[in-house]
Amino acid sequence: MTDRAWFDAAKGDIPQWAASMPKDADGTTIDWDWVRSLDLAHGVGTIPEPTPQSIHDALKADYATRERLESIIAQCNSAFMTDFDRFIGSYRLPRALAYANRRLNDNINTLLHLGEQQHLWAVSRERRGRATIAVLKPYSGSGPSNDDQGMLDLSGEAGGTSAGNTAAENSDVKFPTTVALDDVQDRTAAILDARAERRKAQRFQKRAGDAAMARANLSGATSPGGAALPGGAAASGNATGHHPKPDWRDAYLPGRDVDAVMGIDIETTGIDPARDYIIDVGFEFMNMASPRPAGEPETYAYEQGYYAAGDAYGQSRLAFGVPPENAALGNALIAKLTGIDVRGRSSEAGYRLFDEWPQAQAGLLARLTQQPYVAHNATFEHSWFMLNVAGYAESYRAGRITIIDTLPMSRQWDPGAVPTNEHPYGDNTLDAYAKRQGALDSAHNERHLGLEDSHIMLVAMKHHLAALKAQGKGPWGSTGRAGVGGKSCGRKR
């Protein structure tokens, strides 16, 4: 299909989802007729009249819509992955909902800026629990404390507002603060905290039930001393005597036969794949055991002149854009972290948006399925691919994708990852791991660009695996896995 016909196809999947997922992540019954009524392709946000009450009402309506959408999106992964009878054939509906939610989030941020310009409120970005949210406070004549966003340029020209002035100070429109703020506060943090508490209670109930079943199992009474727990602390001890506990991320550890892999890293405008955009993708290939393929170019020019391609091959760097509304707002935090200024990445400036570019998605999916892909904290990349790459969720569920993560490699197998007060589980950032494994000079830091970070990750992984093999540890230890290892799924019956 071309253009945006896939939105109609996504809505055609609603009966499948409605039969398998009657409630959202907060336990609320989903109104699937409401979902069917949404114009996912052209926007679900509210465009108000430029009056104080209209801006307030539009923001209130958009927050309510976002809460409903995100609670549905949050439940989709669980419903899809536990649909063992494969009643749900496609993941395109969650992708379509996420597409609409990103534009809705842009509209919300635009309304927040309009309110600042009209002196309805001051906005500060504050960490609350599990989220950073926009907190509205009465306008007092001082500028908003917001380091995460740029300023909305009223002239329509990117970069026209100086960093030293607030949007309110640059606006010629003066309105008194005449709107209530209590009903237009961002509830994201409270929603996520409540959701986490429910999951915690469910896990507690499950553990209690499992313990009761174990006590009722008479065969356990005849097992002298009890059975050793699989993957116990001794399984991953290192030279320092530090014995990390088994962790769910251990499923992403490589096996002893791992060889050809693709390293990948993405840069985004934020941390939420249902709100933010992919703006940079870098990937390259490297063989962990066999020789580098013959005929590949011998050198590659990374941004860092001191990087040497070494055994890497097939390097690629992809740049993507953001909608004009997102570009107008700017993103000072991402610009500082990555050097990418989204004000120059508008689709109007010729940049293609990743979630609107099916050919780019198809090309990336083809690479992701050819061999295991490696990422540092791979669940981040995985969550973005689920809601951005057509066919990824279906391929993952079918077992055609294998994911390896260097984060648990650092945590479980790196003697340098010793817990400290500052890092209770050890310092396992890519920067720290790459430096300990000789992939990054101590005088330099992680670049936070996709290709460069992919490169130091793969170099570190190869160095680490070679050292572990020589020592008979890690994949070659007593609990090491045969094959390539990593996390993959298959059809279950």
GROMACS .gro file of C-alpha atoms in nm:
model
  493
    1MET     CA    1   0.000   0.000   0.000
    2THR     CA    2   0.110   0.355  -0.065
    3ASP     CA    3   0.055   0.689   0.098
    4ARG     CA    4  -0.160   0.658   0.410
    5ALA     CA    5  -0.392   0.377   0.310
    6TRP     CA    6  -0.236   0.169   0.587
    7PHE     CA    7  -0.431   0.372   0.844
    8ASP     CA    8  -0.756   0.235   0.702
    9ALA     CA    9  -0.608  -0.116   0.704
   10ALA     CA   10  -0.504  -0.062   1.067
   11LYS     CA   11  -0.860   0.031   1.163
   12GLY     CA   12  -0.974  -0.282   0.984
   13ASP     CA   13  -0.786  -0.480   1.248
   14ILE     CA   14  -0.997  -0.337   1.533
   15PRO     CA   15  -1.228  -0.643   1.558
   16GLN     CA   16  -0.923  -0.866   1.617
   17TRP     CA   17  -0.790  -0.637   1.888
   18ALA     CA   18  -1.132  -0.584   2.047
   19ALA     CA   19  -1.181  -0.959   2.086
   20SER     CA   20  -0.837  -1.011   2.241
   21MET     CA   21  -0.790  -0.688   2.438
   22PRO     CA   22  -1.110  -0.561   2.600
   23LYS     CA   23  -0.929  -0.346   2.858
   24ASP     CA   24  -0.639  -0.103   2.847
   25ALA     CA   25  -0.326  -0.092   3.065
   26ASP     CA   26  -0.520   0.079   3.344
   27GLY     CA   27  -0.798  -0.178   3.354
   28THR     CA   28  -1.050   0.047   3.179
   29THR     CA   29  -1.281  -0.104   2.918
   30ILE     CA   30  -1.173   0.021   2.577
   31ASP     CA   31  -1.429   0.205   2.364
   32TRP     CA   32  -1.324   0.064   2.029
   33ASP     CA   33  -1.592   0.269   1.849
   34TRP     CA   34  -1.412   0.579   1.977
   35VAL     CA   35  -1.083   0.445   1.839
   36ARG     CA   36  -1.254   0.377   1.507
   37SER     CA   37  -1.379   0.738   1.495
   38LEU     CA   38  -1.030   0.890   1.522
   39ASP     CA   39  -0.864   1.047   1.218
   40LEU     CA   40  -0.527   0.882   1.280
   41ALA     CA   41  -0.371   1.002   0.955
   42HIS     CA   42  -0.454   1.371   0.980
   43GLY     CA   43  -0.449   1.439   1.352
   44VAL     CA   44  -0.644   1.389   1.671
   45GLY     CA   45  -0.541   1.714   1.840
   46THR     CA   46  -0.755   2.022   1.896
   47ILE     CA   47  -0.676   2.347   1.714
   48PRO     CA   48  -0.823   2.631   1.924
   49GLU     CA   49  -0.916   2.990   1.871
   50PRO     CA   50  -0.637   3.218   2.003
   51THR     CA   51  -0.824   3.307   2.321
   52PRO     CA   52  -0.724   3.211   2.677
   53GLN     CA   53  -1.023   2.988   2.747
   54SER     CA   54  -1.001   2.819   2.407
   55ILE     CA   55  -0.634   2.736   2.461
   56HIS     CA   56  -0.713   2.603   2.808
   57ASP     CA   57  -1.002   2.390   2.680
   58ALA     CA   58  -0.799   2.256   2.388
   59LEU     CA   59  -0.514   2.155   2.620
   60LYS     CA   60  -0.758   1.983   2.855
   61ALA     CA   61  -0.915   1.791   2.566
   62ASP     CA   62  -0.577   1.690   2.422
   63TYR     CA   63  -0.452   1.564   2.758
   64ALA     CA   64  -0.766   1.350   2.791
   65THR     CA   65  -0.722   1.209   2.441
   66ARG     CA   66  -0.354   1.134   2.500
   67GLU     CA   67  -0.430   0.951   2.823
   68ARG     CA   68  -0.686   0.730   2.647
   69LEU     CA   69  -0.458   0.659   2.352
   70GLU     CA   70  -0.148   0.584   2.559
   71SER     CA   71  -0.330   0.348   2.793
   72ILE     CA   72  -0.436   0.147   2.488
   73ILE     CA   73  -0.090   0.154   2.329
   74ALA     CA   74   0.069   0.043   2.658
   75GLN     CA   75  -0.143  -0.274   2.662
   76CYS     CA   76  -0.092  -0.368   2.297
   77ASN     CA   77   0.251  -0.529   2.334
   78SER     CA   78   0.133  -0.766   2.606
   79ALA     CA   79  -0.183  -0.856   2.415
   80PHE     CA   80   0.008  -0.918   2.091
   81MET     CA   81   0.288  -1.125   2.243
   82THR     CA   82   0.051  -1.344   2.447
   83ASP     CA   83  -0.183  -1.403   2.154
   84PHE     CA   84  -0.059  -1.760   2.120
   85ASP     CA   85  -0.343  -1.858   1.886
   86ARG     CA   86  -0.238  -1.574   1.654
   87PHE     CA   87  -0.584  -1.422   1.638
   88ILE     CA   88  -0.425  -1.077   1.598
   89GLY     CA   89  -0.246  -1.089   1.265
   90SER     CA   90  -0.079  -0.748   1.252
   91TYR     CA   91   0.069  -0.481   1.478
   92ARG     CA   92  -0.019  -0.195   1.246
   93LEU     CA   93  -0.300  -0.063   1.468
   94PRO     CA   94  -0.063   0.015   1.761
   95ARG     CA   95   0.177   0.175   1.513
   96ALA     CA   96  -0.105   0.390   1.376
   97LEU     CA   97  -0.213   0.491   1.725
   98ALA     CA   98   0.147   0.582   1.812
   99TYR     CA   99   0.177   0.783   1.490
  100ALA     CA  100  -0.130   0.987   1.584
  101ASN     CA  101  -0.015   1.021   1.944
  102ARG     CA  102   0.319   1.173   1.842
  103ARG     CA  103   0.140   1.448   1.649
  104LEU     CA  104  -0.099   1.493   1.940
  105ASN     CA  105   0.196   1.534   2.174
  106ASP     CA  106   0.338   1.802   1.942
  107ASN     CA  107   0.002   1.978   1.955
  108ILE     CA  108   0.005   1.963   2.336
  109ASN     CA  109   0.351   2.119   2.350
  110THR     CA  110   0.243   2.387   2.105
  111LEU     CA  111  -0.056   2.470   2.328
  112LEU     CA  112   0.173   2.489   2.630
  113HIS     CA  113   0.384   2.746   2.445
  114LEU     CA  114   0.079   2.941   2.333
  115GLY     CA  115  -0.029   2.959   2.696
  116GLU     CA  116   0.313   3.093   2.789
  117GLN     CA  117   0.298   3.352   2.514
  118GLN     CA  118  -0.037   3.475   2.639
  119HIS     CA  119   0.080   3.474   3.001
  120LEU     CA  120  -0.174   3.210   3.102
  121TRP     CA  121   0.092   3.005   3.281
  122ALA     CA  122   0.461   2.936   3.317
  123VAL     CA  123   0.583   2.587   3.223
  124SER     CA  124   0.858   2.396   3.398
  125ARG     CA  125   0.974   2.044   3.315
  126GLU     CA  126   1.002   1.847   3.636
  127ARG     CA  127   1.088   1.489   3.720
  128ARG     CA  128   0.799   1.326   3.901
  129GLY     CA  129   0.832   0.957   3.978
  130ARG     CA  130   0.878   0.768   3.653
  131ALA     CA  131   0.832   1.061   3.416
  132THR     CA  132   0.937   1.415   3.338
  133ILE     CA  133   0.622   1.621   3.303
  134ALA     CA  134   0.516   1.973   3.216
  135VAL     CA  135   0.408   2.153   3.535
  136LEU     CA  136   0.194   2.463   3.490
  137LYS     CA  137   0.228   2.743   3.741
  138PRO     CA  138   0.063   3.084   3.753
  139TYR     CA  139   0.242   3.340   3.541
  140SER     CA  140   0.439   3.575   3.762
  141GLY     CA  141   0.631   3.781   3.511
  142SER     CA  142   0.935   3.554   3.520
  143GLY     CA  143   1.024   3.320   3.238
  144PRO     CA  144   0.950   2.947   3.244
  145SER     CA  145   1.216   2.712   3.374
  146ASN     CA  146   1.233   2.475   3.079
  147ASP     CA  147   1.566   2.332   2.969
  148ASP     CA  148   1.416   2.054   2.758
  149GLN     CA  149   1.247   2.256   2.486
  150GLY     CA  150   1.335   2.542   2.257
  151MET     CA  151   1.115   2.844   2.208
  152LEU     CA  152   0.828   2.866   1.963
  153ASP     CA  153   0.922   3.125   1.705
  154LEU     CA  154   0.623   3.345   1.626
  155SER     CA  155   0.782   3.457   1.301
  156GLY     CA  156   0.778   3.101   1.167
  157GLU     CA  157   1.154   3.107   1.107
  158ALA     CA  158   1.355   2.845   1.293
  159GLY     CA  159   1.601   2.981   1.540
  160GLY     CA  160   1.456   3.332   1.543
  161THR     CA  161   1.404   3.343   1.919
  162SER     CA  162   1.709   3.411   2.127
  163ALA     CA  163   1.794   3.158   2.395
  164GLY     CA  164   1.802   3.433   2.657
  165ASN     CA  165   1.439   3.536   2.618
  166THR     CA  166   1.121   3.352   2.705
  167ALA     CA  167   0.834   3.309   2.464
  168ALA     CA  168   0.623   3.536   2.681
  169GLU     CA  169   0.883   3.812   2.666
  170ASN     CA  170   0.899   3.787   2.286
  171SER     CA  171   0.522   3.801   2.245
  172ASP     CA  172   0.339   4.126   2.180
  173VAL     CA  173   0.012   3.969   2.298
  174LYS     CA  174  -0.070   4.039   2.663
  175PHE     CA  175  -0.346   3.851   2.841
  176PRO     CA  176  -0.424   3.828   3.210
  177THR     CA  177  -0.415   3.489   3.373
  178THR     CA  178  -0.786   3.411   3.372
  179VAL     CA  179  -0.791   3.032   3.336
  180ALA     CA  180  -0.777   2.756   3.596
  181LEU     CA  181  -0.467   2.537   3.599
  182ASP     CA  182  -0.572   2.243   3.814
  183ASP     CA  183  -0.755   2.067   3.531
  184VAL     CA  184  -0.474   2.112   3.275
  185GLN     CA  185  -0.188   1.953   3.466
  186ASP     CA  186   0.000   1.664   3.308
  187ARG     CA  187  -0.109   1.341   3.484
  188THR     CA  188   0.150   1.115   3.317
  189ALA     CA  189   0.361   1.057   3.628
  190ALA     CA  190   0.060   0.969   3.845
  191ILE     CA  191  -0.073   0.731   3.579
  192LEU     CA  192   0.262   0.552   3.539
  193ASP     CA  193   0.314   0.527   3.915
  194ALA     CA  194  -0.033   0.379   3.967
  195ARG     CA  195   0.024   0.135   3.682
  196ALA     CA  196   0.356   0.026   3.834
  197GLU     CA  197   0.192  -0.030   4.173
  198ARG     CA  198  -0.070  -0.255   4.015
  199ARG     CA  199   0.201  -0.458   3.842
  200LYS     CA  200   0.390  -0.485   4.171
  201ALA     CA  201   0.079  -0.615   4.346
  202GLN     CA  202   0.022  -0.868   4.068
  203ARG     CA  203   0.380  -0.992   4.093
  204PHE     CA  204   0.344  -1.025   4.471
  205GLN     CA  205   0.027  -1.228   4.430
  206LYS     CA  206   0.195  -1.454   4.176
  207ARG     CA  207   0.497  -1.513   4.399
  208ALA     CA  208   0.270  -1.589   4.693
  209GLY     CA  209   0.074  -1.835   4.481
  210ASP     CA  210   0.392  -2.001   4.356
  211ALA     CA  211   0.519  -2.032   4.714
  212ALA     CA  212   0.192  -2.187   4.826
  213MET     CA  213   0.211  -2.438   4.541
  214ALA     CA  214   0.569  -2.524   4.633
  215ARG     CA  215   0.473  -2.585   4.995
  216ALA     CA  216   0.190  -2.811   4.882
  217ASN     CA  217   0.424  -3.009   4.656
  218LEU     CA  218   0.514  -3.316   4.864
  219SER     CA  219   0.795  -3.412   4.627
  220GLY     CA  220   0.989  -3.111   4.749
  221ALA     CA  221   0.992  -3.253   5.100
  222THR     CA  222   1.195  -3.553   4.979
  223SER     CA  223   1.464  -3.342   4.814
  224PRO     CA  224   1.750  -3.321   5.065
  225GLY     CA  225   1.871  -2.968   5.103
  226GLY     CA  226   1.651  -2.848   4.820
  227ALA     CA  227   1.750  -2.804   4.457
  228ALA     CA  228   1.999  -2.540   4.348
  229LEU     CA  229   1.845  -2.243   4.177
  230PRO     CA  230   1.924  -2.235   3.805
  231GLY     CA  231   2.173  -1.967   3.705
  232GLY     CA  232   2.274  -1.901   4.066
  233ALA     CA  233   2.520  -1.634   4.177
  234ALA     CA  234   2.820  -1.853   4.114
  235ALA     CA  235   2.727  -1.879   3.750
  236SER     CA  236   2.841  -1.528   3.668
  237GLY     CA  237   3.106  -1.448   3.925
  238ASN     CA  238   3.405  -1.249   3.806
  239ALA     CA  239   3.760  -1.180   3.910
  240THR     CA  240   3.662  -0.927   4.175
  241GLY     CA  241   3.441  -1.169   4.364
  242HIS     CA  242   3.135  -0.967   4.260
  243HIS     CA  243   2.849  -1.206   4.183
  244PRO     CA  244   2.559  -1.031   4.011
  245LYS     CA  245   2.221  -1.188   4.065
  246PRO     CA  246   2.044  -1.342   3.765
  247ASP     CA  247   1.841  -1.080   3.585
  248TRP     CA  248   1.571  -1.085   3.317
  249ARG     CA  249   1.818  -0.913   3.083
  250ASP     CA  250   2.034  -1.226   3.089
  251ALA     CA  251   1.811  -1.363   2.811
  252TYR     CA  252   1.988  -1.115   2.581
  253LEU     CA  253   2.340  -1.248   2.652
  254PRO     CA  254   2.529  -1.392   2.352
  255GLY     CA  255   2.612  -1.760   2.318
  256ARG     CA  256   2.951  -1.916   2.254
  257ASP     CA  257   2.888  -1.953   1.879
  258VAL     CA  258   2.795  -1.593   1.806
  259ASP     CA  259   2.968  -1.454   1.498
  260ALA     CA  260   2.820  -1.218   1.237
  261VAL     CA  261   2.611  -0.947   1.401
  262MET     CA  262   2.478  -0.602   1.321
  263GLY     CA  263   2.528  -0.330   1.580
  264ILE     CA  264   2.267  -0.056   1.586
  265ASP     CA  265   2.198   0.260   1.783
  266ILE     CA  266   1.924   0.519   1.742
  267GLU     CA  267   1.896   0.879   1.851
  268THR     CA  268   1.552   1.017   1.927
  269THR     CA  269   1.383   1.340   2.034
  270GLY     CA  270   1.290   1.185   2.370
  271ILE     CA  271   1.253   0.852   2.549
  272ASP     CA  272   0.891   0.763   2.466
  273PRO     CA  273   0.834   0.587   2.130
  274ALA     CA  274   0.467   0.683   2.143
  275ARG     CA  275   0.548   1.055   2.180
  276ASP     CA  276   0.885   1.116   2.021
  277TYR     CA  277   1.064   1.071   1.687
  278ILE     CA  278   1.362   0.876   1.555
  279ILE     CA  279   1.606   1.128   1.408
  280ASP     CA  280   1.929   0.931   1.364
  281VAL     CA  281   2.006   0.565   1.298
  282GLY     CA  282   2.354   0.419   1.270
  283PHE     CA  283   2.445   0.058   1.212
  284GLU     CA  284   2.738  -0.153   1.101
  285PHE     CA  285   2.835  -0.518   1.084
  286MET     CA  286   3.114  -0.706   1.256
  287ASN     CA  287   3.210  -1.072   1.288
  288MET     CA  288   3.289  -1.182   1.640
  289ALA     CA  289   3.477  -1.501   1.539
  290SER     CA  290   3.525  -1.540   1.163
  291PRO     CA  291   3.743  -1.313   0.945
  292ARG     CA  292   3.610  -0.992   0.806
  293PRO     CA  293   3.445  -1.059   0.467
  294ALA     CA  294   3.674  -1.008   0.171
  295GLY     CA  295   3.595  -0.728  -0.071
  296GLU     CA  296   3.453  -0.487   0.186
  297PRO     CA  297   3.600  -0.133   0.189
  298GLU     CA  298   3.904  -0.116   0.413
  299THR     CA  299   3.833   0.217   0.580
  300TYR     CA  300   3.539   0.426   0.685
  301ALA     CA  301   3.538   0.789   0.796
  302TYR     CA  302   3.363   0.819   1.131
  303GLU     CA  303   3.295   1.161   1.279
  304GLN     CA  304   3.574   1.093   1.528
  305GLY     CA  305   3.903   1.089   1.342
  306TYR     CA  306   4.059   0.866   1.608
  307TYR     CA  307   3.807   0.585   1.537
  308ALA     CA  308   3.948   0.305   1.321
  309ALA     CA  309   3.705   0.084   1.130
  310GLY     CA  310   3.907  -0.226   1.210
  311ASP     CA  311   3.689  -0.534   1.157
  312ALA     CA  312   3.370  -0.335   1.098
  313TYR     CA  313   3.204  -0.329   0.757
  314GLY     CA  314   2.878  -0.221   0.594
  315GLN     CA  315   2.856   0.103   0.790
  316SER     CA  316   2.552   0.325   0.737
  317ARG     CA  317   2.421   0.650   0.883
  318LEU     CA  318   2.059   0.755   0.831
  319ALA     CA  319   1.913   1.097   0.918
  320PHE     CA  320   1.542   1.160   0.964
  321GLY     CA  321   1.325   1.462   1.033
  322VAL     CA  322   1.037   1.579   1.249
  323PRO     CA  323   0.704   1.750   1.169
  324PRO     CA  324   0.710   2.130   1.135
  325GLU     CA  325   0.528   2.171   1.469
  326ASN     CA  326   0.799   1.974   1.647
  327ALA     CA  327   1.079   2.159   1.470
  328ALA     CA  328   0.928   2.497   1.564
  329LEU     CA  329   0.941   2.405   1.934
  330GLY     CA  330   1.307   2.304   1.922
  331ASN     CA  331   1.473   2.062   2.161
  332ALA     CA  332   1.765   2.211   2.351
  333LEU     CA  333   1.836   1.893   2.549
  334ILE     CA  334   1.874   1.673   2.240
  335ALA     CA  335   2.075   1.941   2.062
  336LYS     CA  336   2.319   1.951   2.353
  337LEU     CA  337   2.337   1.572   2.383
  338THR     CA  338   2.370   1.477   2.017
  339GLY     CA  339   2.448   1.797   1.830
  340ILE     CA  340   2.128   1.749   1.628
  341ASP     CA  341   1.911   2.061   1.624
  342VAL     CA  342   1.560   1.958   1.525
  343ARG     CA  343   1.484   2.315   1.422
  344GLY     CA  344   1.677   2.234   1.105
  345ARG     CA  345   1.522   1.887   1.065
  346SER     CA  346   1.170   1.987   0.965
  347SER     CA  347   0.998   1.785   0.695
  348GLU     CA  348   0.947   2.121   0.524
  349ALA     CA  349   1.327   2.142   0.497
  350GLY     CA  350   1.335   1.818   0.301
  351TYR     CA  351   1.392   1.567   0.579
  352ARG     CA  352   1.182   1.251   0.562
  353LEU     CA  353   1.008   1.132   0.877
  354PHE     CA  354   1.094   0.775   0.968
  355ASP     CA  355   0.736   0.684   1.061
  356GLU     CA  356   0.620   0.814   0.719
  357TRP     CA  357   0.886   0.638   0.514
  358PRO     CA  358   0.787   0.275   0.445
  359GLN     CA  359   1.090   0.210   0.223
  360ALA     CA  360   1.328   0.307   0.503
  361GLN     CA  361   1.138   0.087   0.747
  362ALA     CA  362   1.144  -0.208   0.506
  363GLY     CA  363   1.517  -0.167   0.444
  364LEU     CA  364   1.594  -0.156   0.816
  365LEU     CA  365   1.372  -0.458   0.886
  366ALA     CA  366   1.554  -0.659   0.619
  367ARG     CA  367   1.882  -0.591   0.796
  368LEU     CA  368   1.743  -0.664   1.141
  369THR     CA  369   1.626  -1.009   1.032
  370GLN     CA  370   1.942  -1.117   0.847
  371GLN     CA  371   2.148  -1.186   1.158
  372PRO     CA  372   2.133  -1.105   1.531
  373TYR     CA  373   2.133  -0.734   1.602
  374VAL     CA  374   2.323  -0.588   1.896
  375ALA     CA  375   2.236  -0.279   2.100
  376HIS     CA  376   2.335  -0.143   2.439
  377ASN     CA  377   2.018  -0.151   2.650
  378ALA     CA  378   1.849  -0.320   2.356
  379THR     CA  379   1.499  -0.297   2.504
  380PHE     CA  380   1.512   0.073   2.413
  381GLU     CA  381   1.570   0.007   2.043
  382HIS     CA  382   1.322  -0.280   2.051
  383SER     CA  383   1.043  -0.063   2.192
  384TRP     CA  384   1.098   0.199   1.921
  385PHE     CA  385   1.107  -0.057   1.641
  386MET     CA  386   0.781  -0.210   1.766
  387LEU     CA  387   0.598   0.123   1.720
  388ASN     CA  388   0.786   0.253   1.415
  389VAL     CA  389   0.893  -0.028   1.182
  390ALA     CA  390   0.626  -0.198   0.973
  391GLY     CA  391   0.655  -0.574   1.013
  392TYR     CA  392   0.900  -0.569   1.304
  393ALA     CA  393   0.655  -0.683   1.573
  394GLU     CA  394   0.526  -0.961   1.351
  395SER     CA  395   0.879  -1.077   1.266
  396TYR     CA  396   0.986  -1.066   1.630
  397ARG     CA  397   0.687  -1.269   1.746
  398ALA     CA  398   0.751  -1.525   1.472
  399GLY     CA  399   1.109  -1.578   1.590
  400ARG     CA  400   1.278  -1.417   1.290
  401ILE     CA  401   1.460  -1.158   1.501
  402THR     CA  402   1.736  -1.224   1.754
  403ILE     CA  403   1.851  -0.948   1.990
  404ILE     CA  404   2.181  -0.935   2.179
  405ASP     CA  405   2.243  -0.674   2.447
  406THR     CA  406   2.587  -0.556   2.563
  407LEU     CA  407   2.437  -0.405   2.880
  408PRO     CA  408   2.397  -0.743   3.057
  409MET     CA  409   2.740  -0.841   2.918
  410SER     CA  410   2.881  -0.549   3.113
  411ARG     CA  411   2.670  -0.618   3.419
  412GLN     CA  412   2.729  -0.993   3.443
  413TRP     CA  413   3.069  -1.056   3.286
  414ASP     CA  414   3.277  -0.740   3.327
  415PRO     CA  415   3.497  -0.743   3.641
  416GLY     CA  416   3.512  -0.365   3.625
  417ALA     CA  417   3.138  -0.330   3.678
  418VAL     CA  418   3.166  -0.331   4.055
  419PRO     CA  419   2.867  -0.187   4.247
  420THR     CA  420   2.926   0.146   4.419
  421ASN     CA  421   2.705   0.388   4.607
  422GLU     CA  422   2.668   0.590   4.288
  423HIS     CA  423   2.610   0.283   4.072
  424PRO     CA  424   2.445   0.006   4.282
  425TYR     CA  425   2.460  -0.236   3.988
  426GLY     CA  426   2.794  -0.115   3.855
  427ASP     CA  427   2.862   0.151   3.594
  428ASN     CA  428   2.723  -0.015   3.283
  429THR     CA  429   2.674   0.280   3.052
  430LEU     CA  430   2.805   0.232   2.700
  431ASP     CA  431   3.071   0.493   2.772
  432ALA     CA  432   3.201   0.307   3.079
  433TYR     CA  433   3.178  -0.037   2.919
  434ALA     CA  434   3.358   0.073   2.601
  435LYS     CA  435   3.638   0.231   2.802
  436ARG     CA  436   3.688  -0.077   3.019
  437GLN     CA  437   3.703  -0.295   2.709
  438GLY     CA  438   3.951  -0.074   2.525
  439ALA     CA  439   3.705   0.047   2.261
  440LEU     CA  440   3.708   0.412   2.370
  441ASP     CA  441   3.997   0.625   2.485
  442SER     CA  442   3.964   0.752   2.841
  443ALA     CA  443   4.015   1.107   2.716
  444HIS     CA  444   3.699   1.091   2.504
  445ASN     CA  445   3.333   1.025   2.573
  446GLU     CA  446   3.047   0.845   2.402
  447ARG     CA  447   2.939   1.060   2.108
  448HIS     CA  448   2.561   0.999   2.122
  449LEU     CA  449   2.535   0.951   1.748
  450GLY     CA  450   2.401   0.625   1.609
  451LEU     CA  451   2.691   0.507   1.396
  452GLU     CA  452   2.972   0.611   1.630
  453ASP     CA  453   2.803   0.450   1.931
  454SER     CA  454   2.734   0.132   1.733
  455HIS     CA  455   3.102   0.113   1.645
  456ILE     CA  456   3.245   0.142   1.996
  457MET     CA  457   2.980  -0.103   2.118
  458LEU     CA  458   3.081  -0.373   1.867
  459VAL     CA  459   3.453  -0.317   1.925
  460ALA     CA  460   3.396  -0.350   2.300
  461MET     CA  461   3.187  -0.664   2.252
  462LYS     CA  462   3.452  -0.831   2.036
  463HIS     CA  463   3.732  -0.746   2.280
  464HIS     CA  464   3.520  -0.869   2.570
  465LEU     CA  465   3.426  -1.199   2.406
  466ALA     CA  466   3.787  -1.270   2.314
  467ALA     CA  467   3.896  -1.216   2.676
  468LEU     CA  468   3.613  -1.431   2.813
  469LYS     CA  469   3.694  -1.716   2.574
  470ALA     CA  470   4.060  -1.711   2.678
  471GLN     CA  471   3.952  -1.731   3.042
  472GLY     CA  472   3.681  -1.993   2.989
  473LYS     CA  473   3.418  -1.757   3.125
  474GLY     CA  474   3.100  -1.590   3.007
  475PRO     CA  475   2.955  -1.796   2.718
  476TRP     CA  476   3.236  -2.047   2.769
  477GLY     CA  477   3.167  -2.087   3.140
  478SER     CA  478   2.974  -2.369   3.299
  479THR     CA  479   2.641  -2.196   3.242
  480GLY     CA  480   2.721  -2.054   2.899
  481ARG     CA  481   2.480  -2.111   2.614
  482ALA     CA  482   2.550  -2.291   2.288
  483GLY     CA  483   2.459  -2.123   1.961
  484VAL     CA  484   2.441  -1.748   1.903
  485GLY     CA  485   2.236  -1.683   2.217
  486GLY     CA  486   2.040  -1.363   2.245
  487LYS     CA  487   1.666  -1.310   2.287
  488SER     CA  488   1.428  -1.445   2.027
  489CYS     CA  489   1.069  -1.564   2.023
  490GLY     CA  490   0.886  -1.841   1.846
  491ARG     CA  491   0.533  -1.955   1.803
  492LYS     CA  492   0.391  -2.113   2.115
  493ARG     CA  493   0.103  -2.359   2.134
   0.00000   0.00000   0.00000
